[in-house]
XYZ file of C-alpha atoms in Angstrom:
431
model
C -86.640 17.048 -29.871
C -88.738 14.724 -27.691
C -88.555 10.987 -28.304
C -91.214 8.937 -26.540
C -90.588 5.332 -25.622
C -93.286 2.747 -26.290
C -93.416 0.029 -23.598
C -92.186 -3.232 -25.012
C -95.357 -5.100 -24.067
C -97.256 -2.908 -26.566
C -94.883 -3.748 -29.427
C -93.490 -6.831 -31.111
C -90.096 -7.420 -32.661
C -88.880 -10.184 -34.921
C -85.769 -11.019 -36.915
C -86.684 -12.317 -40.387
C -84.266 -13.672 -42.960
C -85.036 -12.692 -46.556
C -83.384 -13.905 -49.778
C -79.883 -12.490 -50.260
C -79.735 -9.439 -52.462
C -83.444 -8.660 -52.023
C -83.336 -4.880 -51.755
C -85.766 -3.571 -54.372
C -88.829 -5.381 -53.072
C -87.732 -5.589 -49.443
C -90.338 -3.080 -48.228
C -93.149 -5.130 -49.792
C -91.803 -8.343 -48.259
C -91.589 -6.684 -44.832
C -95.190 -5.533 -45.287
C -96.279 -9.130 -45.882
C -94.257 -10.293 -42.877
C -95.921 -7.611 -40.752
C -99.368 -8.837 -41.764
C -98.388 -12.341 -40.727
C -97.162 -11.093 -37.356
C -100.426 -9.197 -36.870
C -102.365 -12.403 -37.465
C -106.097 -12.188 -38.091
C -106.528 -8.895 -36.260
C -108.601 -6.230 -37.998
C -106.555 -3.430 -36.452
C -104.067 -1.339 -38.375
C -100.429 -1.851 -37.402
C -97.480 0.489 -37.752
C -94.162 -1.066 -38.591
C -90.572 -0.250 -39.391
C -87.483 -2.305 -40.107
C -83.712 -2.225 -40.361
C -81.420 -4.468 -42.371
C -78.552 -6.105 -40.482
C -75.373 -7.652 -41.847
C -75.412 -11.365 -42.805
C -74.387 -13.455 -39.813
C -75.309 -16.507 -37.778
C -76.674 -18.447 -40.761
C -78.886 -15.577 -41.906
C -78.207 -14.256 -45.411
C -80.293 -11.072 -45.283
C -81.499 -10.555 -41.682
C -83.998 -7.773 -41.048
C -85.098 -6.528 -37.618
C -88.829 -5.717 -37.766
C -90.841 -3.829 -35.166
C -94.640 -3.515 -35.165
C -97.250 -1.893 -32.927
C -100.996 -1.239 -33.082
C -101.699 2.182 -34.554
C -104.541 2.759 -32.121
C -102.186 2.377 -29.159
C -99.702 4.783 -30.661
C -102.346 7.406 -31.425
C -103.823 7.093 -27.921
C -100.404 7.785 -26.453
C -99.887 10.734 -28.762
C -103.294 12.115 -27.802
C -102.422 11.913 -24.107
C -99.160 13.724 -24.751
C -100.872 16.390 -26.868
C -103.501 16.989 -24.180
C -100.675 17.462 -21.709
C -99.070 20.052 -23.993
C -96.263 17.747 -25.131
C -95.415 17.375 -28.832
C -93.547 14.153 -29.518
C -91.004 14.160 -32.338
C -90.858 10.380 -32.670
C -91.777 7.129 -30.962
C -89.383 4.207 -30.421
C -89.598 0.865 -28.608
C -88.076 0.799 -25.143
C -86.352 -2.550 -25.783
C -84.571 -1.200 -28.870
C -83.658 1.918 -26.875
C -81.941 -0.297 -24.263
C -79.972 -2.039 -27.057
C -78.959 1.305 -28.562
C -77.793 2.542 -25.157
C -75.763 -0.643 -24.614
C -73.968 -0.428 -27.967
C -73.501 3.300 -27.475
C -71.820 2.774 -24.089
C -69.886 -0.333 -25.138
C -69.060 -0.131 -28.875
C -66.672 -3.094 -28.644
C -69.596 -5.347 -27.699
C -70.665 -5.311 -31.365
C -67.663 -7.523 -32.189
C -68.552 -10.199 -29.612
C -70.413 -13.003 -31.388
C -71.419 -14.728 -28.157
C -75.003 -14.093 -26.920
C -75.436 -11.558 -24.149
C -78.528 -10.630 -22.161
C -79.787 -7.094 -21.490
C -82.369 -6.902 -18.682
C -84.222 -3.648 -18.037
C -86.061 -3.873 -14.700
C -88.791 -1.229 -14.853
C -91.457 -0.217 -12.404
C -94.459 -1.983 -13.984
C -92.721 -4.480 -16.264
C -89.319 -5.513 -17.486
C -87.723 -5.933 -20.902
C -85.341 -8.684 -21.940
C -83.084 -8.247 -24.970
C -80.698 -10.841 -26.439
C -77.817 -9.439 -28.512
C -74.814 -10.995 -30.259
C -72.292 -9.707 -32.778
C -73.965 -6.304 -32.988
C -77.363 -7.898 -33.774
C -80.571 -7.698 -31.780
C -81.703 -11.325 -31.809
C -84.733 -11.163 -29.544
C -86.775 -8.650 -27.545
C -89.294 -9.888 -24.972
C -91.434 -8.381 -22.248
C -91.769 -9.572 -18.629
C -94.699 -8.811 -16.366
C -92.344 -8.584 -13.410
C -91.503 -5.056 -12.271
C -90.307 -3.113 -9.275
C -93.873 -2.479 -8.124
C -94.371 -6.197 -7.554
C -91.428 -6.173 -5.161
C -92.997 -3.244 -3.339
C -96.375 -4.997 -3.063
C -94.836 -8.250 -1.883
C -92.697 -6.443 0.693
C -95.568 -4.276 1.951
C -97.844 -7.326 2.255
C -95.171 -9.334 4.028
C -94.477 -6.611 6.559
C -98.039 -5.317 6.835
C -97.284 -1.749 5.806
C -98.689 0.582 3.146
C -97.140 0.706 -0.375
C -95.318 3.981 0.300
C -93.623 2.499 3.321
C -92.915 -0.692 1.337
C -91.208 1.354 -1.399
C -89.017 3.016 1.206
C -88.108 -0.301 2.787
C -87.320 -1.790 -0.644
C -84.715 0.880 -1.273
C -83.031 0.030 2.037
C -83.378 -3.744 1.767
C -80.975 -6.236 0.241
C -81.460 -9.674 -1.293
C -79.344 -12.245 0.450
C -78.643 -15.655 -1.109
C -78.302 -16.966 2.447
C -81.953 -16.190 3.185
C -83.970 -18.023 0.505
C -87.124 -17.660 2.584
C -87.174 -13.871 2.483
C -89.769 -12.068 0.424
C -87.124 -10.371 -1.724
C -85.455 -13.683 -2.522
C -88.784 -15.194 -3.527
C -89.422 -12.174 -5.727
C -86.032 -12.700 -7.341
C -86.933 -16.315 -8.051
C -90.186 -15.209 -9.706
C -88.171 -12.850 -11.895
C -85.788 -15.622 -12.879
C -88.712 -17.961 -13.666
C -90.227 -15.430 -16.074
C -86.815 -14.852 -17.609
C -86.388 -18.582 -18.147
C -89.739 -18.815 -19.955
C -88.855 -15.962 -22.282
C -85.350 -17.315 -22.945
C -86.785 -20.721 -23.781
C -89.077 -19.030 -26.284
C -86.075 -17.309 -27.855
C -84.054 -20.511 -28.114
C -86.995 -22.337 -29.674
C -87.086 -19.926 -32.594
C -83.369 -19.167 -32.886
C -81.018 -20.614 -35.508
C -78.921 -23.607 -34.591
C -75.779 -21.459 -34.705
C -76.918 -19.645 -31.541
C -79.738 -21.625 -29.972
C -77.467 -23.896 -27.915
C -74.955 -21.278 -26.849
C -74.888 -20.172 -23.251
C -75.161 -16.542 -22.226
C -71.723 -15.082 -21.567
C -72.934 -12.067 -19.577
C -76.073 -10.373 -18.293
C -76.250 -6.587 -18.289
C -78.678 -5.139 -15.766
C -80.330 -1.720 -15.966
C -83.531 0.083 -14.990
C -84.758 1.330 -11.657
C -85.058 -2.225 -10.307
C -81.337 -2.756 -10.887
C -80.701 -0.503 -7.891
C -82.061 -3.189 -5.573
C -79.027 -4.415 -3.701
C -78.163 -8.048 -4.204
C -80.266 -8.522 -7.345
C -77.119 -8.845 -9.474
C -75.661 -11.589 -7.267
C -78.955 -13.487 -7.272
C -79.247 -13.428 -11.071
C -75.571 -14.368 -11.467
C -76.163 -17.500 -9.367
C -79.297 -18.389 -11.308
C -77.977 -17.668 -14.814
C -74.482 -19.015 -14.278
C -72.807 -15.989 -15.894
C -71.493 -12.606 -14.718
C -74.073 -9.878 -14.155
C -73.023 -6.262 -14.610
C -75.046 -3.169 -13.820
C -74.567 -0.583 -16.564
C -75.755 2.892 -17.460
C -74.527 6.326 -18.469
C -72.235 8.118 -16.064
C -73.008 11.738 -15.246
C -70.358 14.389 -14.628
C -70.933 14.278 -10.865
C -72.284 10.732 -10.497
C -70.148 8.246 -8.546
C -70.927 5.464 -11.023
C -73.282 4.362 -13.801
C -76.940 5.199 -13.377
C -78.988 2.196 -14.583
C -82.258 4.148 -14.355
C -81.186 6.389 -17.278
C -80.380 3.658 -19.803
C -83.690 3.787 -21.690
C -83.640 7.593 -21.721
C -80.072 7.518 -23.034
C -81.070 5.124 -25.821
C -84.008 7.339 -26.786
C -81.680 10.344 -26.839
C -79.338 8.520 -29.248
C -82.382 7.802 -31.404
C -83.301 11.484 -31.374
C -79.874 12.681 -32.524
C -79.565 9.913 -35.145
C -76.531 8.222 -33.549
C -78.164 4.953 -32.625
C -77.285 1.562 -34.073
C -80.913 0.576 -34.667
C -83.223 3.288 -35.948
C -86.751 1.875 -35.845
C -89.587 4.385 -35.661
C -93.189 3.458 -34.848
C -94.648 6.901 -35.428
C -97.684 7.476 -37.671
C -96.875 8.336 -41.307
C -97.331 12.083 -40.845
C -94.830 12.205 -37.963
C -92.441 9.719 -39.574
C -92.152 11.971 -42.620
C -91.007 14.814 -40.374
C -88.596 12.454 -38.620
C -87.051 11.327 -41.900
C -86.794 14.910 -43.089
C -84.982 15.925 -39.918
C -82.842 12.791 -39.984
C -81.641 13.406 -43.533
C -81.650 17.196 -43.321
C -77.854 17.288 -43.215
C -77.670 15.171 -46.369
C -80.298 17.345 -48.038
C -78.419 20.489 -47.074
C -75.145 19.021 -48.348
C -76.830 17.929 -51.577
C -78.363 21.369 -52.049
C -74.991 23.029 -51.431
C -73.345 20.639 -53.893
C -75.999 21.398 -56.507
C -75.490 25.132 -55.970
C -71.730 24.715 -56.378
C -72.212 22.660 -59.540
C -74.606 25.245 -60.956
C -72.240 28.075 -60.035
C -69.345 26.252 -61.675
C -71.464 25.604 -64.749
C -72.474 29.267 -64.931
C -68.852 30.417 -64.615
C -67.781 27.953 -67.285
C -70.630 29.088 -69.537
C -69.701 32.749 -69.049
C -66.090 31.995 -69.980
C -67.170 30.020 -73.023
C -69.565 32.748 -74.155
C -66.871 35.396 -73.667
C -64.475 33.348 -75.804
C -67.148 32.861 -78.457
C -67.970 36.567 -78.391
C -64.309 37.463 -78.948
C -63.997 34.985 -81.829
C -67.211 36.219 -83.401
C -65.955 39.791 -83.072
C -62.798 38.853 -84.990
C -64.901 37.155 -87.674
C -67.216 40.156 -87.864
C -64.223 42.456 -88.379
C -62.945 40.215 -91.181
C -66.379 40.198 -92.802
C -66.525 43.997 -92.576
C -63.199 44.232 -94.394
C -64.434 41.780 -97.039
C -67.598 43.815 -97.471
C -65.505 46.902 -98.162
C -63.668 45.026 -100.956
C -66.831 43.901 -102.749
C -67.354 47.212 -104.705
C -63.713 47.127 -105.806
C -64.111 43.541 -106.992
C -67.252 44.493 -108.903
C -65.456 47.390 -110.604
C -62.522 45.155 -111.481
C -64.806 42.513 -112.941
C -66.645 45.113 -115.036
C -63.306 46.476 -116.294
C -62.195 42.968 -117.251
C -65.418 42.428 -119.168
C -64.964 45.755 -121.017
C -61.408 44.939 -122.070
C -62.438 41.452 -123.097
C -65.060 42.929 -125.378
C -62.457 45.311 -126.890
C -60.019 42.459 -127.489
C -62.491 40.114 -129.171
C -62.111 41.617 -132.752
C -58.308 41.573 -132.499
C -58.279 38.027 -131.286
C -60.719 37.019 -133.987
C -58.688 38.640 -136.753
C -55.391 37.314 -135.448
C -56.843 33.873 -135.300
C -57.816 33.747 -139.000
C -54.411 32.499 -140.242
C -54.508 29.654 -137.725
C -58.003 28.778 -138.837
C -56.940 28.939 -142.512
C -53.984 26.656 -141.925
C -56.152 24.316 -139.954
C -58.661 24.290 -142.844
C -55.989 23.584 -145.421
C -54.589 20.794 -143.277
C -58.087 19.411 -142.931
C -58.625 19.481 -146.726
C -55.264 17.941 -147.359
C -56.064 15.161 -144.942
C -59.450 14.587 -146.543
C -58.355 14.776 -150.251
C -57.388 11.803 -152.273
C -54.417 11.260 -154.646
C -56.316 12.568 -157.742
C -57.954 15.471 -155.986
C -56.772 19.045 -156.456
C -57.734 22.433 -155.240
C -56.570 25.881 -156.103
C -57.849 28.429 -153.579
C -60.755 28.994 -151.264
C -61.832 32.092 -149.477
C -64.822 34.266 -149.037
C -65.685 36.432 -152.045
C -65.177 39.742 -150.305
C -61.647 38.899 -149.227
C -60.850 37.569 -152.712
C -62.090 40.698 -154.510
C -60.344 42.973 -152.043
C -57.073 41.169 -152.469
C -57.322 41.228 -156.268
C -57.961 44.976 -156.391
C -55.060 45.636 -154.082
C -52.702 43.611 -156.289
C -53.806 45.474 -159.445
C -53.188 48.844 -157.860
C -49.657 47.856 -156.995
C -48.944 46.626 -160.562
C -50.313 49.648 -162.468
C -48.908 53.055 -161.632
C -51.289 55.737 -160.716
C -52.575 57.940 -163.562
C -51.992 55.328 -166.281
C -55.063 53.984 -168.033
C -55.701 50.344 -167.768
C -54.662 48.201 -170.601
C -57.353 46.916 -172.836
C -57.262 43.347 -171.800
C -59.383 41.277 -169.688
C -58.090 39.699 -166.446
C -58.720 36.067 -166.953
C -57.757 35.217 -163.316
C -55.513 32.409 -162.403
C -57.450 29.935 -164.509
C -57.873 32.093 -167.609
C -61.558 32.543 -166.967
C -63.142 35.922 -167.559
C -64.313 38.112 -164.724
C -63.980 37.699 -161.063
C -65.542 34.469 -160.028
C -65.583 32.634 -156.835
C -62.862 30.049 -156.902
C -63.650 26.449 -156.099
C -62.221 23.049 -155.772
C -62.255 20.515 -158.568
C -61.679 16.791 -158.863
């Protein structure tokens, strides 16, 4: 992974305060803010941002970084032509801040403003931090090459010899007329201009506070006496900082920017602001969140596996229950012919019993009829007998046979019936 640093003079940073709770439309608001920072330029600008915690009178502070797309693509083209494929591009000033907070994590809890000064070869970068926030990032035209030119011109030697002498020289506060001291004063003058610009736009909570410490890094920080000179000018302690190698006697200030870019590359930086084109930024985001994507994919696989196991267990239970039901239905199916035979037998016996039931029920019907007639008749009504003619004639013949012995001729008289009438007539009811 190769992270390329964009010189701070090619980029712009700004801290903007948005309405509290504005998260859904924050990207659109940052886009509008970026257009305002770009001014009336017709060029296309790349931008990125990071939300910081509310502090110092800001309710929703956002650190925004912008850069011209043409400058970024030109740098990428130079790298590609040289056979170098950049993974991402980050601002050098933000890289210095990331290196500082990476080396001194406790500094994020200090709410007093501190100054980070990166003295480069061609230019320098000034960063103001407080309470874990990047408040301001500015660029200085002063660099180590100016010291070399001034020293070579003063001594009348070529630049290579001036560079060698610069490494051996030392700034002395007791010699204000020396070329190195005058160079240090020029550096402080540019720093004062940039700091005044920061204070002019800073909130009242921080604008009037004095710097509590200046942290010095970059190749120019190796100039002996530069820390003492800046401490006298700024009125605060100046400390040279940088990562410490396994065999290095102390911190190496020249590696601070590289260390910050390395933290950006591994995703362990405090401020992750990328100024890569969209096609590269997509790859950066994919690599940055690859671990989360892998964890999410593994979690989804585990959930699916658990769901499949649960489904298999449920289906096995359902299969067993259905098997039991199927066995019961098979037994019931075997009983259906027996039930049909039993029902047919019941119907047959019912048909055989109908005549007996009908005949046995006649007396009950007769009594019920008599009771009905008795209930319906009046005091002067009378009735003798009622029946169907066939039953009456059959009963009369049976009675006669019992009265006259067999073989005796019938007497010569006429059976007048119960009412003295001749012949067998159908009885009735009279009033």
